[in-house]
PDB file of C-alpha atoms in Angstrom:
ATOM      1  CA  UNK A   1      -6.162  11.686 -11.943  1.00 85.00           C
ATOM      2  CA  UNK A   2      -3.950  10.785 -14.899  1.00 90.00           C
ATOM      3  CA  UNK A   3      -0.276  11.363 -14.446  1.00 92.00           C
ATOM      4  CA  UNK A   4      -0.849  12.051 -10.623  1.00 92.00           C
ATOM      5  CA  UNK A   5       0.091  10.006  -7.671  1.00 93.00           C
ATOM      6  CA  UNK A   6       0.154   9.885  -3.827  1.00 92.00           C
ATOM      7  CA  UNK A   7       2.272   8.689  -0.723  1.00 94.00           C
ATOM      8  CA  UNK A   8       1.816   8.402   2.398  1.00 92.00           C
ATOM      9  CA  UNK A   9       4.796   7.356   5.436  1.00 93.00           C
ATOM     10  CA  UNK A  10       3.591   4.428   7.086  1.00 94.00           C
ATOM     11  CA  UNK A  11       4.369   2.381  10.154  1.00 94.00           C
ATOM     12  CA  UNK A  12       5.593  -0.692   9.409  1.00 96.00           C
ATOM     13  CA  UNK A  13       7.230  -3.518  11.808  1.00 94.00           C
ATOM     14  CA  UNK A  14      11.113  -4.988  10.286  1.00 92.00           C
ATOM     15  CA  UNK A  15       9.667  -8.773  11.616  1.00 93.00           C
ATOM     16  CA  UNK A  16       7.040  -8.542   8.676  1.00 95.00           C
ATOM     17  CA  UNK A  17       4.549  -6.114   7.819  1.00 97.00           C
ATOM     18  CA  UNK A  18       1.834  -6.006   4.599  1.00 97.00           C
ATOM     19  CA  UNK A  19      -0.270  -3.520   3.194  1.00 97.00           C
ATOM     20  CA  UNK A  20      -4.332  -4.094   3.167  1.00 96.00           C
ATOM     21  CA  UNK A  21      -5.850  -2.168   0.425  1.00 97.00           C
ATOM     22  CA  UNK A  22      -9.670  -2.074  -0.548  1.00 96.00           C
ATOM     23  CA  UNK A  23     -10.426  -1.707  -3.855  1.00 96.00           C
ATOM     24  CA  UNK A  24     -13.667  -1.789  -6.119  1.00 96.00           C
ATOM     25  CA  UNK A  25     -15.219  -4.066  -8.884  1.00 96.00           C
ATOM     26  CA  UNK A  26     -16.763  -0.785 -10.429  1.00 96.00           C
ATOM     27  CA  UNK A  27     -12.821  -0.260 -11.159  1.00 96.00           C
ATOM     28  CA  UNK A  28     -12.410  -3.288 -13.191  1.00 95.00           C
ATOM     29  CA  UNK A  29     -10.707  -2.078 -16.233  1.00 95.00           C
ATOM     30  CA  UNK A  30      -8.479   0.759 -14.388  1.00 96.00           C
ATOM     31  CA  UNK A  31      -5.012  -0.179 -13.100  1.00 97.00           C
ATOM     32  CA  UNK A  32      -3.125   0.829 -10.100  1.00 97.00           C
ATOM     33  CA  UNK A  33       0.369   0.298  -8.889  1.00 97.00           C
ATOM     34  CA  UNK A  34       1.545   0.757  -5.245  1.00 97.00           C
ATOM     35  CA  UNK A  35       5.684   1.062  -4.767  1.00 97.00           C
ATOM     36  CA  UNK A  36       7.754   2.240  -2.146  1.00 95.00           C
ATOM     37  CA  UNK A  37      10.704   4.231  -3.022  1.00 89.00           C
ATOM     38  CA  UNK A  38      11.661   2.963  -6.746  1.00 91.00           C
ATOM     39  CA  UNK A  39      10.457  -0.251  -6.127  1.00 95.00           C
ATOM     40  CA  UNK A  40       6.476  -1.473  -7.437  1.00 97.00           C
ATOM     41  CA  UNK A  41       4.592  -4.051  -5.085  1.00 97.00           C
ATOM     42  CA  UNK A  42       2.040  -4.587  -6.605  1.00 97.00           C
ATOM     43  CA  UNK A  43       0.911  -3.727 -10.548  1.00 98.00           C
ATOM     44  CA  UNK A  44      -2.467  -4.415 -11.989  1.00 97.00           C
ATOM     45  CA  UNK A  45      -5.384  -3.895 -14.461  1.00 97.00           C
ATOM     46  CA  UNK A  46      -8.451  -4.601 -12.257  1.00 97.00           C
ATOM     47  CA  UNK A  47     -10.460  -7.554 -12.714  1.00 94.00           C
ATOM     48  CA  UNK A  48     -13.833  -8.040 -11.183  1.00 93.00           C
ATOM     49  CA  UNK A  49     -13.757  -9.896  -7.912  1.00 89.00           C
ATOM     50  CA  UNK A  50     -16.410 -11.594  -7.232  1.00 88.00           C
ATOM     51  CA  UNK A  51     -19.623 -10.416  -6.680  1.00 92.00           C
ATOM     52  CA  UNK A  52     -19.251  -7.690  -3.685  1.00 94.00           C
ATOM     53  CA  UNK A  53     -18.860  -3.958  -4.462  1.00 95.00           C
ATOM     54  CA  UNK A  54     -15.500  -3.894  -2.805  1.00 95.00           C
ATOM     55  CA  UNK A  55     -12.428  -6.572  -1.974  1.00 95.00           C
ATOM     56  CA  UNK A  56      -9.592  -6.702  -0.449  1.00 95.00           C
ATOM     57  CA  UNK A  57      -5.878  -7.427  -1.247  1.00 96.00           C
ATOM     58  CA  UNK A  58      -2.889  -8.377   0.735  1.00 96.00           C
ATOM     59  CA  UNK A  59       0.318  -7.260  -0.577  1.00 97.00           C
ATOM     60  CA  UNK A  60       3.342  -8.305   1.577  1.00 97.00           C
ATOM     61  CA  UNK A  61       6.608  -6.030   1.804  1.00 96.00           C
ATOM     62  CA  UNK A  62       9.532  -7.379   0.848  1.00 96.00           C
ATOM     63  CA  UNK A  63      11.808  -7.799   3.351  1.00 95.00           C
ATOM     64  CA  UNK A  64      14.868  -5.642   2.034  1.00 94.00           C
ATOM     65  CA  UNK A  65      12.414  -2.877   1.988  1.00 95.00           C
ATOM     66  CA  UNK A  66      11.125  -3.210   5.818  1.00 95.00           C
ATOM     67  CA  UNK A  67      15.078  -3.853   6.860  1.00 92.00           C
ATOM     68  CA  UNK A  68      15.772   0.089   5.063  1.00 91.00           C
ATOM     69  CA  UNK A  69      12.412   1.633   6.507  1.00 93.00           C
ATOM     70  CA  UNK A  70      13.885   5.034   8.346  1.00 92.00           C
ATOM     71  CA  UNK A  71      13.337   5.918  11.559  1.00 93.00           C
ATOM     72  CA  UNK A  72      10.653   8.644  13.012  1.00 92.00           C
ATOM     73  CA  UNK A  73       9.548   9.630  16.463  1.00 92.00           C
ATOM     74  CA  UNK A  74       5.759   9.802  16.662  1.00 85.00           C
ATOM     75  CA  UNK A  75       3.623  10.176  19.557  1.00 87.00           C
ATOM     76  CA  UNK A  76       6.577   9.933  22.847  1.00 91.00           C
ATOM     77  CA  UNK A  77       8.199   7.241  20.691  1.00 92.00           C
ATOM     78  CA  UNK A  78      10.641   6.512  17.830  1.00 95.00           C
ATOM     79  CA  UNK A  79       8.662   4.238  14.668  1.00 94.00           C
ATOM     80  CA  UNK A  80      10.484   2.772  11.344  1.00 95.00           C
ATOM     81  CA  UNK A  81       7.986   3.978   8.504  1.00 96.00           C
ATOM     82  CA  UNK A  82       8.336   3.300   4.890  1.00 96.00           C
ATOM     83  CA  UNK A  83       6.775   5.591   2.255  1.00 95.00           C
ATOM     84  CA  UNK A  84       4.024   4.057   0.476  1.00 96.00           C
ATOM     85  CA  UNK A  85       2.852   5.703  -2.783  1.00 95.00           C
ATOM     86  CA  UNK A  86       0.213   4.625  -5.251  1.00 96.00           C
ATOM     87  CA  UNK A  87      -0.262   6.417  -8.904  1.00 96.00           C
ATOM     88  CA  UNK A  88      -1.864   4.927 -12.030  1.00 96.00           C
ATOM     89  CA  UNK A  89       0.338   2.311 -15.096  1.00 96.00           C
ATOM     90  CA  UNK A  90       1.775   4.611 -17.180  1.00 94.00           C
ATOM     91  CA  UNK A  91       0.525   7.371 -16.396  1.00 93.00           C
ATOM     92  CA  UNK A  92      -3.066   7.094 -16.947  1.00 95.00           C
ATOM     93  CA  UNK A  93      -5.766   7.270 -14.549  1.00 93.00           C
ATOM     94  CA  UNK A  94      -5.218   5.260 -11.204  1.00 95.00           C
ATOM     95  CA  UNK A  95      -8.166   2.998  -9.945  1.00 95.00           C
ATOM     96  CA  UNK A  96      -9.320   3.905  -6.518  1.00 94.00           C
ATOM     97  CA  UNK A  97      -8.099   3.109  -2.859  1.00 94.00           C
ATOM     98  CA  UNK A  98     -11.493   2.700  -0.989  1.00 92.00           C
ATOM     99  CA  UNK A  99     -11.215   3.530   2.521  1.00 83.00           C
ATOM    100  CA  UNK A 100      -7.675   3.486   3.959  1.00 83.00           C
ATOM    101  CA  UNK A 101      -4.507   1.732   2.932  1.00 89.00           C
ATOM    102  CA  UNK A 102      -3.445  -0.431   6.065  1.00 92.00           C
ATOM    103  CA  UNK A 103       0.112  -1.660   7.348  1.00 93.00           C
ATOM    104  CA  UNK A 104      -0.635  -4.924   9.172  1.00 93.00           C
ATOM    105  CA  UNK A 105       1.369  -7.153  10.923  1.00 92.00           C
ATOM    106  CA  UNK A 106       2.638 -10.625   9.271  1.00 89.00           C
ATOM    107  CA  UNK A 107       4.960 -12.273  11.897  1.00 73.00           C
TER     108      UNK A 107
END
């Protein structure tokens, strides 16, 4: 919704790590921006992509951000996370993350 947002503290590996996000054509029009902490990875009014109902984009972490992910111990064993959040441009309306955001492995 307009002026809202959401995070969530995600796994992510210091050697390289990207987030996979789905997102929709029916969007096109809508923007969304994803940051972590203060800083924005990735800013955009939707376009339509092609001619599927959903895509996918691959937005790599910078590597400052991976080198100051914290530390957490989940399931019998300690993780570096990063908190991802996504919220609309300027306030306004956010497009959609379809399914999950994903952390994935680059290196």
């Amino acid at each position: 919704k307009a002026g809202g947002s959401f995070v969530y503290t995600m796994e992510v590996k210091p050697e390289g790590t990207s987030l996979l996000v789905t997102l929709q054509n029916a969007d096109a029009g809508k923007g969304i921006c994803i940051f972590a902490g203060e800083e924005v990875l990735y800013e955009k009014v939707l376009q339509k992509e092609g001619n599927e109902e959903f895509y996918q984009v691959e937005i790599p972490i910078p590597q400052n951000l991976l080198e100051q992910s914290g530390k957490r111990f989940y399931d019998c064993r300690e993780r570096r996370v990063l908190t991802i959040g996504v919220r609309g441009i300027d306030g306004a309306e956010s497009a959609s993350v379809c399914g999950f955001l994903y952390t994935v492995e680059t290196k």
